[in-house]
Short mmCIF file of N, CA and C in Angstrom, two decimals:
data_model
loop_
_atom_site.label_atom_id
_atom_site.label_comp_id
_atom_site.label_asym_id
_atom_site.label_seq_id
_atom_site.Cartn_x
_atom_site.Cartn_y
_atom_site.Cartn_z
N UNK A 1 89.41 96.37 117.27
CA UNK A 1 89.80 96.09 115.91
C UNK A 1 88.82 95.16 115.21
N UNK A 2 88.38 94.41 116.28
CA UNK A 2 87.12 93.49 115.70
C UNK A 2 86.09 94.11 114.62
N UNK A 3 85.79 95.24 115.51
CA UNK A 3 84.81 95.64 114.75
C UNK A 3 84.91 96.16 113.14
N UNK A 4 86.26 96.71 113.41
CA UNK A 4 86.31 97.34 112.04
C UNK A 4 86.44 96.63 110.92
N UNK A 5 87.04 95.13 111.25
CA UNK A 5 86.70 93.99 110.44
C UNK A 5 85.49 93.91 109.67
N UNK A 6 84.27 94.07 110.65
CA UNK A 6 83.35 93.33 110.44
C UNK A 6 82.61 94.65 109.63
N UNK A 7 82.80 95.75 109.57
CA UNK A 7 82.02 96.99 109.08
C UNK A 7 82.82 97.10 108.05
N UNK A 8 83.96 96.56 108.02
CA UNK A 8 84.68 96.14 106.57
C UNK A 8 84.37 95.38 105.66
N UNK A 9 84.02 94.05 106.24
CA UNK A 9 83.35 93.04 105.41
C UNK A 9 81.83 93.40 105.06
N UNK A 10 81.00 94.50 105.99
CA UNK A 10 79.74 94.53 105.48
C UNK A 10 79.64 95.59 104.46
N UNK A 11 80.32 96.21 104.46
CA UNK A 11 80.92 97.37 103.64
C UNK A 11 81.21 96.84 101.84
N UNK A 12 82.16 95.73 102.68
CA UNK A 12 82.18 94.84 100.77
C UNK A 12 81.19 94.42 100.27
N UNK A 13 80.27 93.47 101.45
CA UNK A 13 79.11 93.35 100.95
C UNK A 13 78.45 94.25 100.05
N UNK A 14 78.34 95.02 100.73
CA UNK A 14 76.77 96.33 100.59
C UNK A 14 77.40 97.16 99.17
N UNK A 15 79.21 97.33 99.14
CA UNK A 15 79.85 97.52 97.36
C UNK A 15 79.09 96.62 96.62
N UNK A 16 79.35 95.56 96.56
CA UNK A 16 79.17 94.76 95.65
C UNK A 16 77.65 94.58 95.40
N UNK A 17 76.65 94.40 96.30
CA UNK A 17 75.40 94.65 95.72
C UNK A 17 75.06 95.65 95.59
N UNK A 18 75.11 97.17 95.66
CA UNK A 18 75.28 98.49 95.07
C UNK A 18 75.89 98.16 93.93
N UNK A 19 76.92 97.07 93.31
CA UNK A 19 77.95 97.19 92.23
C UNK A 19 76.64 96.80 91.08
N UNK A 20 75.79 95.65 91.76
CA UNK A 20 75.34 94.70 91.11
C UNK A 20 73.95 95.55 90.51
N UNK A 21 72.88 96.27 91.62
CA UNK A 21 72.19 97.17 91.30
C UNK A 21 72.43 97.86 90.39
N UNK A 22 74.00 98.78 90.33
CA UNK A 22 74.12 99.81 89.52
C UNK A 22 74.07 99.11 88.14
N UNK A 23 74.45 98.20 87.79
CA UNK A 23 74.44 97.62 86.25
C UNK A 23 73.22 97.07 86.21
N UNK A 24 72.49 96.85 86.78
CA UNK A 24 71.05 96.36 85.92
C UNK A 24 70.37 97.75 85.75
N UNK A 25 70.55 98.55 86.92
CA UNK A 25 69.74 100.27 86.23
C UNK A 25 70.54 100.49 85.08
N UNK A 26 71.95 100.56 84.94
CA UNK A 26 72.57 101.20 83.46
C UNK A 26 71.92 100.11 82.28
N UNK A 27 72.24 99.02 82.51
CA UNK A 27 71.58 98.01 81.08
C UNK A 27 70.52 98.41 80.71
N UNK A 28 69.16 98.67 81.96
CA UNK A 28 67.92 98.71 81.74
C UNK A 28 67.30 100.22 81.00
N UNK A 29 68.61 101.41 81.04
CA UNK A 29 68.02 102.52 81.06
C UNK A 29 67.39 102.90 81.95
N UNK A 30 66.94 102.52 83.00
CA UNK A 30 66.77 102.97 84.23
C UNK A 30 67.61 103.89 84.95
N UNK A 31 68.75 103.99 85.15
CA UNK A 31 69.32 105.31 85.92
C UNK A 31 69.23 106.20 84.83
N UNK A 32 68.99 106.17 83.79
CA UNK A 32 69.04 107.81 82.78
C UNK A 32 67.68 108.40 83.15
N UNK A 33 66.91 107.28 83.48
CA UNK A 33 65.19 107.67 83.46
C UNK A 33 65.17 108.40 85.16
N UNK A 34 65.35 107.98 86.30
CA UNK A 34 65.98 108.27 87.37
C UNK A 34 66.94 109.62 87.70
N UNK A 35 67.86 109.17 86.81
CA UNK A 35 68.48 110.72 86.74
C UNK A 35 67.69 111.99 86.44
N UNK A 36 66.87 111.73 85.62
CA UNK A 36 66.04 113.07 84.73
C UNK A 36 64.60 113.51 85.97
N UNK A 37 64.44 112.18 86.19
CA UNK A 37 63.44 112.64 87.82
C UNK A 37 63.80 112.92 88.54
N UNK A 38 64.91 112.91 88.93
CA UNK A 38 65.54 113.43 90.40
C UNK A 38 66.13 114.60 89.67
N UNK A 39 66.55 115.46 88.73
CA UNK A 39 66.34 116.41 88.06
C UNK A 39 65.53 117.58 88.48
N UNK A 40 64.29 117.25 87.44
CA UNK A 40 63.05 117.54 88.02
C UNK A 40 62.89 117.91 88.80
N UNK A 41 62.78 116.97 90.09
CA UNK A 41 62.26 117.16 91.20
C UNK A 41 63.26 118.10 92.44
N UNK A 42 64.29 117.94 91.80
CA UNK A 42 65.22 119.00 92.48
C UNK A 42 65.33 120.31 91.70
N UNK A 43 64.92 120.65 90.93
CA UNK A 43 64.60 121.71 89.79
C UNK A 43 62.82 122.16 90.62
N UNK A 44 62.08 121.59 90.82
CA UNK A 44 60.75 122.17 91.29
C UNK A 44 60.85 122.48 92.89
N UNK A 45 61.72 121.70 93.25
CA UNK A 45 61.97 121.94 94.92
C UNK A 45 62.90 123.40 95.06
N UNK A 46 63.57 124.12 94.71
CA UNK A 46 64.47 125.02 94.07
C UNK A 46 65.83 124.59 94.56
N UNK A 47 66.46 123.50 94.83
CA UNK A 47 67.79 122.89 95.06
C UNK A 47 68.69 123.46 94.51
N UNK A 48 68.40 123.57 92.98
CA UNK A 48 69.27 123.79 92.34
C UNK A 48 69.61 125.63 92.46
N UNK A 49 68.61 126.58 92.94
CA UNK A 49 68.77 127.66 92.87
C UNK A 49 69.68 128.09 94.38
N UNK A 50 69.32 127.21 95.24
CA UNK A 50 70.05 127.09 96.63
C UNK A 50 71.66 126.41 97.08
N UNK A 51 71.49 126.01 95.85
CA UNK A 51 73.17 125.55 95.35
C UNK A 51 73.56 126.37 94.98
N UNK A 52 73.27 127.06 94.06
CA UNK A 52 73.99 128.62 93.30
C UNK A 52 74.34 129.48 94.28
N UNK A 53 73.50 129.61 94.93
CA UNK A 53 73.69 130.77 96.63
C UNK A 53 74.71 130.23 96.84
N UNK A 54 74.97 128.81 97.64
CA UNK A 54 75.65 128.32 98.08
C UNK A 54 77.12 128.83 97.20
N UNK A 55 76.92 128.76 96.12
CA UNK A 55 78.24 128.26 95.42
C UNK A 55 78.73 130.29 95.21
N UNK A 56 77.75 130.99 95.24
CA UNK A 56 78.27 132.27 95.22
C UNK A 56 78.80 132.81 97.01
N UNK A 57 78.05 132.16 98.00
CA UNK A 57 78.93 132.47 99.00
C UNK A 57 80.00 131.79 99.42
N UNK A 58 80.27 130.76 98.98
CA UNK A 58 81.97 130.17 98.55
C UNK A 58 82.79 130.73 98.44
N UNK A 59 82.53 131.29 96.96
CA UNK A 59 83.68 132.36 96.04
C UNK A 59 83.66 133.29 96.90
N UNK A 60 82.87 134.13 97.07
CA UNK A 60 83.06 135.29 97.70
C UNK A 60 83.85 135.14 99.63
N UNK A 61 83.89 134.33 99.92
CA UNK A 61 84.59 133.51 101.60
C UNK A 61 85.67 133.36 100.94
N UNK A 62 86.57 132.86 100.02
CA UNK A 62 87.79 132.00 99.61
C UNK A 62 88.33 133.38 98.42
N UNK A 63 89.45 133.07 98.70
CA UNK A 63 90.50 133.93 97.75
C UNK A 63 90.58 133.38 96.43
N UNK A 64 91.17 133.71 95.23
CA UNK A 64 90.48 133.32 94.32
C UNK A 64 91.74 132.34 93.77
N UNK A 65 92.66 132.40 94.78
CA UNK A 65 94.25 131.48 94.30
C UNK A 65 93.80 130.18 95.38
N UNK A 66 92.59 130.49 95.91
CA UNK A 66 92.44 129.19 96.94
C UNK A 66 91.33 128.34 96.28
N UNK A 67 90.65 128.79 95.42
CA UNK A 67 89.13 128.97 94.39
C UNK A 67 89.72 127.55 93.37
N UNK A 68 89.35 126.55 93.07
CA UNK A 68 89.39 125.54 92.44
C UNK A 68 87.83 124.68 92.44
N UNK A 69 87.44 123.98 90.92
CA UNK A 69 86.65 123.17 91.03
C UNK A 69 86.56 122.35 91.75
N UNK A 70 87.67 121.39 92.37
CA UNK A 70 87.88 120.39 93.29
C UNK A 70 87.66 120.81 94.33
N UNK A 71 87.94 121.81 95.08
CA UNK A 71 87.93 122.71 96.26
C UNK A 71 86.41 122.90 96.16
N UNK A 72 85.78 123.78 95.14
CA UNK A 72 84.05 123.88 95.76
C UNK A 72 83.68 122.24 95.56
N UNK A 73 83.72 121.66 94.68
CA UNK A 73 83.12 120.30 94.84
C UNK A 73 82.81 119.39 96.15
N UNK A 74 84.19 119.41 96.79
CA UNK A 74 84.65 119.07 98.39
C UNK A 74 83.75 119.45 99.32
N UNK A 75 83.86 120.89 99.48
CA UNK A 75 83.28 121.55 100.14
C UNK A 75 81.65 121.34 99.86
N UNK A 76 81.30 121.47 98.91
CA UNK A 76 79.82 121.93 98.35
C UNK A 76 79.17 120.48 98.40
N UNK A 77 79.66 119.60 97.54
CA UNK A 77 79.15 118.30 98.17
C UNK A 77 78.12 117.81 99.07
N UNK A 78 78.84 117.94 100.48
CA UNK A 78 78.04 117.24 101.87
C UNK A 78 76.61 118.31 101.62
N UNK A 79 76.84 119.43 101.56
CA UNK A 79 75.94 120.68 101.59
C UNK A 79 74.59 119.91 100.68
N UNK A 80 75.36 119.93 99.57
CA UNK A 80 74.17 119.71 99.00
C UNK A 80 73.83 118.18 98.81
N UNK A 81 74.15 117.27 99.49
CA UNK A 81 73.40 116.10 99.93
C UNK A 81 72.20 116.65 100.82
N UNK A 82 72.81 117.06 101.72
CA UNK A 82 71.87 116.91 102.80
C UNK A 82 70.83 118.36 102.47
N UNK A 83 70.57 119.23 101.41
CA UNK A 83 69.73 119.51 100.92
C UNK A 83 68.68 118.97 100.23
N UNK A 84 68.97 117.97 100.02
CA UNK A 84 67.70 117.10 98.88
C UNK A 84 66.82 116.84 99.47
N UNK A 85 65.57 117.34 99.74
CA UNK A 85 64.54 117.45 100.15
C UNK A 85 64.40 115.77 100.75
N UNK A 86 63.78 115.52 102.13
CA UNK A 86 63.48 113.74 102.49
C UNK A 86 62.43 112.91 101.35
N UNK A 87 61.22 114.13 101.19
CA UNK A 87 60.35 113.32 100.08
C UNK A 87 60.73 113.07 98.71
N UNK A 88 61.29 113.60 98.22
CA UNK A 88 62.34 112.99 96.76
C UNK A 88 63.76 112.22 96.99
N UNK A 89 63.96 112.80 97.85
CA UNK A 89 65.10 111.33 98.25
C UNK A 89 64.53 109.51 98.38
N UNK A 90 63.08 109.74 99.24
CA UNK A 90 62.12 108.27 99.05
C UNK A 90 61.38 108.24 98.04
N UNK A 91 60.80 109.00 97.06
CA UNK A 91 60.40 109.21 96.03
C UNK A 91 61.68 108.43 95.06
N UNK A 92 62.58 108.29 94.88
CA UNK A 92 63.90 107.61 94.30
C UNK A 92 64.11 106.53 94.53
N UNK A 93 64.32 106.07 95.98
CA UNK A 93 64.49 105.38 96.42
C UNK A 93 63.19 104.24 96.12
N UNK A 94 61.80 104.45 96.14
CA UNK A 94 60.83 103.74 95.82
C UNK A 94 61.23 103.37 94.38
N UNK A 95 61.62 104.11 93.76
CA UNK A 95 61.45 103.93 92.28
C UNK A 95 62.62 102.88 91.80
N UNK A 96 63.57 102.83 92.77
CA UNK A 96 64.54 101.85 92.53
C UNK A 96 64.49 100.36 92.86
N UNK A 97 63.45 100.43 94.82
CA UNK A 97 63.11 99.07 94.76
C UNK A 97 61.98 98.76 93.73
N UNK A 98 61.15 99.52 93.29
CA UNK A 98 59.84 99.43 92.32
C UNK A 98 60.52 98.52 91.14
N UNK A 99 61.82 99.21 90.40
CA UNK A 99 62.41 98.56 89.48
C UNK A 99 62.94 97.26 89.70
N UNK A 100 63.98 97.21 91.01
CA UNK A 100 64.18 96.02 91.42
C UNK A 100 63.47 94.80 91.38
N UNK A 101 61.95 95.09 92.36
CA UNK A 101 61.25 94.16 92.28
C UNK A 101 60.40 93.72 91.28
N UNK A 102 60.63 94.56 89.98
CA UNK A 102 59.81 94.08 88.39
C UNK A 102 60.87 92.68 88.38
N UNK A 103 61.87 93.51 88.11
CA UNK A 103 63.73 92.60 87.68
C UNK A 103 63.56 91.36 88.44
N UNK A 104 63.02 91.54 89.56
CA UNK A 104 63.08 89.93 90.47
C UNK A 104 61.73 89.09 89.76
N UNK A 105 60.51 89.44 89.49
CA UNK A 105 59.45 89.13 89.53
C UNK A 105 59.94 88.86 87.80
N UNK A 106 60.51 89.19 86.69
CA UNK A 106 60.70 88.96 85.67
C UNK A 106 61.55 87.76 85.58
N UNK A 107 62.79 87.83 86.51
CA UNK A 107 63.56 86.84 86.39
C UNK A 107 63.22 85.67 87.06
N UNK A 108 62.24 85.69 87.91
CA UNK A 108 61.42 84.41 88.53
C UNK A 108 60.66 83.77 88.01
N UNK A 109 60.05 84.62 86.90
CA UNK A 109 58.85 83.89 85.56
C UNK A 109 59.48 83.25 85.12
N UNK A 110 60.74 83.97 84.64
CA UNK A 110 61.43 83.03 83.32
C UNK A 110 62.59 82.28 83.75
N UNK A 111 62.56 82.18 84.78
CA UNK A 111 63.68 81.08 85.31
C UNK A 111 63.39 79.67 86.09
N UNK A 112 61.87 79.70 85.97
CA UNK A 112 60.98 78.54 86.80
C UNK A 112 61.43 77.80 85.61
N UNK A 113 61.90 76.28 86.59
CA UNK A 113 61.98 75.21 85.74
C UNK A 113 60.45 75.06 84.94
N UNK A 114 60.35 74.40 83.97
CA UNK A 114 58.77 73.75 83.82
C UNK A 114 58.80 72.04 83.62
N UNK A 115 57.79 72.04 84.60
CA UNK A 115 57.42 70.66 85.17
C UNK A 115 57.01 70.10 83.80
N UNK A 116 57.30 68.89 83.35
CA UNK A 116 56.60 67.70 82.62
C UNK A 116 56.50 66.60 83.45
N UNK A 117 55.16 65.80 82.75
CA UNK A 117 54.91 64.44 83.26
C UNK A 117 54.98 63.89 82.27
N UNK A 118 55.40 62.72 82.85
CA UNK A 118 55.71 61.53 81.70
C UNK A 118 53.91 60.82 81.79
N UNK A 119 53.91 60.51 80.76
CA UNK A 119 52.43 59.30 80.02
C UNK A 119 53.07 58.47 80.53
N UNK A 120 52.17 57.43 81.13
CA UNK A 120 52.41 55.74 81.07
C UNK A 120 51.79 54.91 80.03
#
């Protein structure tokens, strides 16, 4: 039981700075810019045409009283995670610590106290 404590508490952790990330990409316009590249790049990889397959051999496996958006979503989902090519998945992922570390390096300029000396 221990454990699940503790993969609980790291779990809140890892929410809450995911919480914290996600609002400086939305403020910054950064996840719209992000979104439209990972777009792209799943649009030139043909993802998106391999989802359609996917999503036509669905319908055609399932009856059509069993056939719901929620139902392919569920299903289709995991599928197409683990389609996203590894090099645009780190291709994203760079681009997020890339942003991050402007955001740190910006807020470190302008948050340095500045030193004065006093004249005698």
């Amino acid at each position: 039981m221990q454990n699940s404590n503790i993969n609980e508490t790291s779990d809140n952790n890892t929410s809450h700075e995911e919480n914290v990330i996600y609002q400086r990409l939305i403020a910054s316009g950064e996840k719209e810019r992000l979104k439209e590249l990972l777009r792209e790049r799943l649009e030139q990889e043909g993802w998106k045409e391999q989802m359609k397959n996917k999503i036509k051999d669905v319908m055609q496996e399932t009856s059509l009283s069993e056939l719901s958006t929620n139902s392919l979503v569920q299903h289709l989902t995991p599928q197409a995670r683990t389609l996203i090519p590894e090099h645009v998945r780190l291709e994203i992922v760079q681009q997020i610590h890339q942003f991050l570390q402007k955001e740190q390096d910006f807020v470190e300029l302008y948050s340095e106290p500045t030193t004065t000396t006093k004249k005698k």
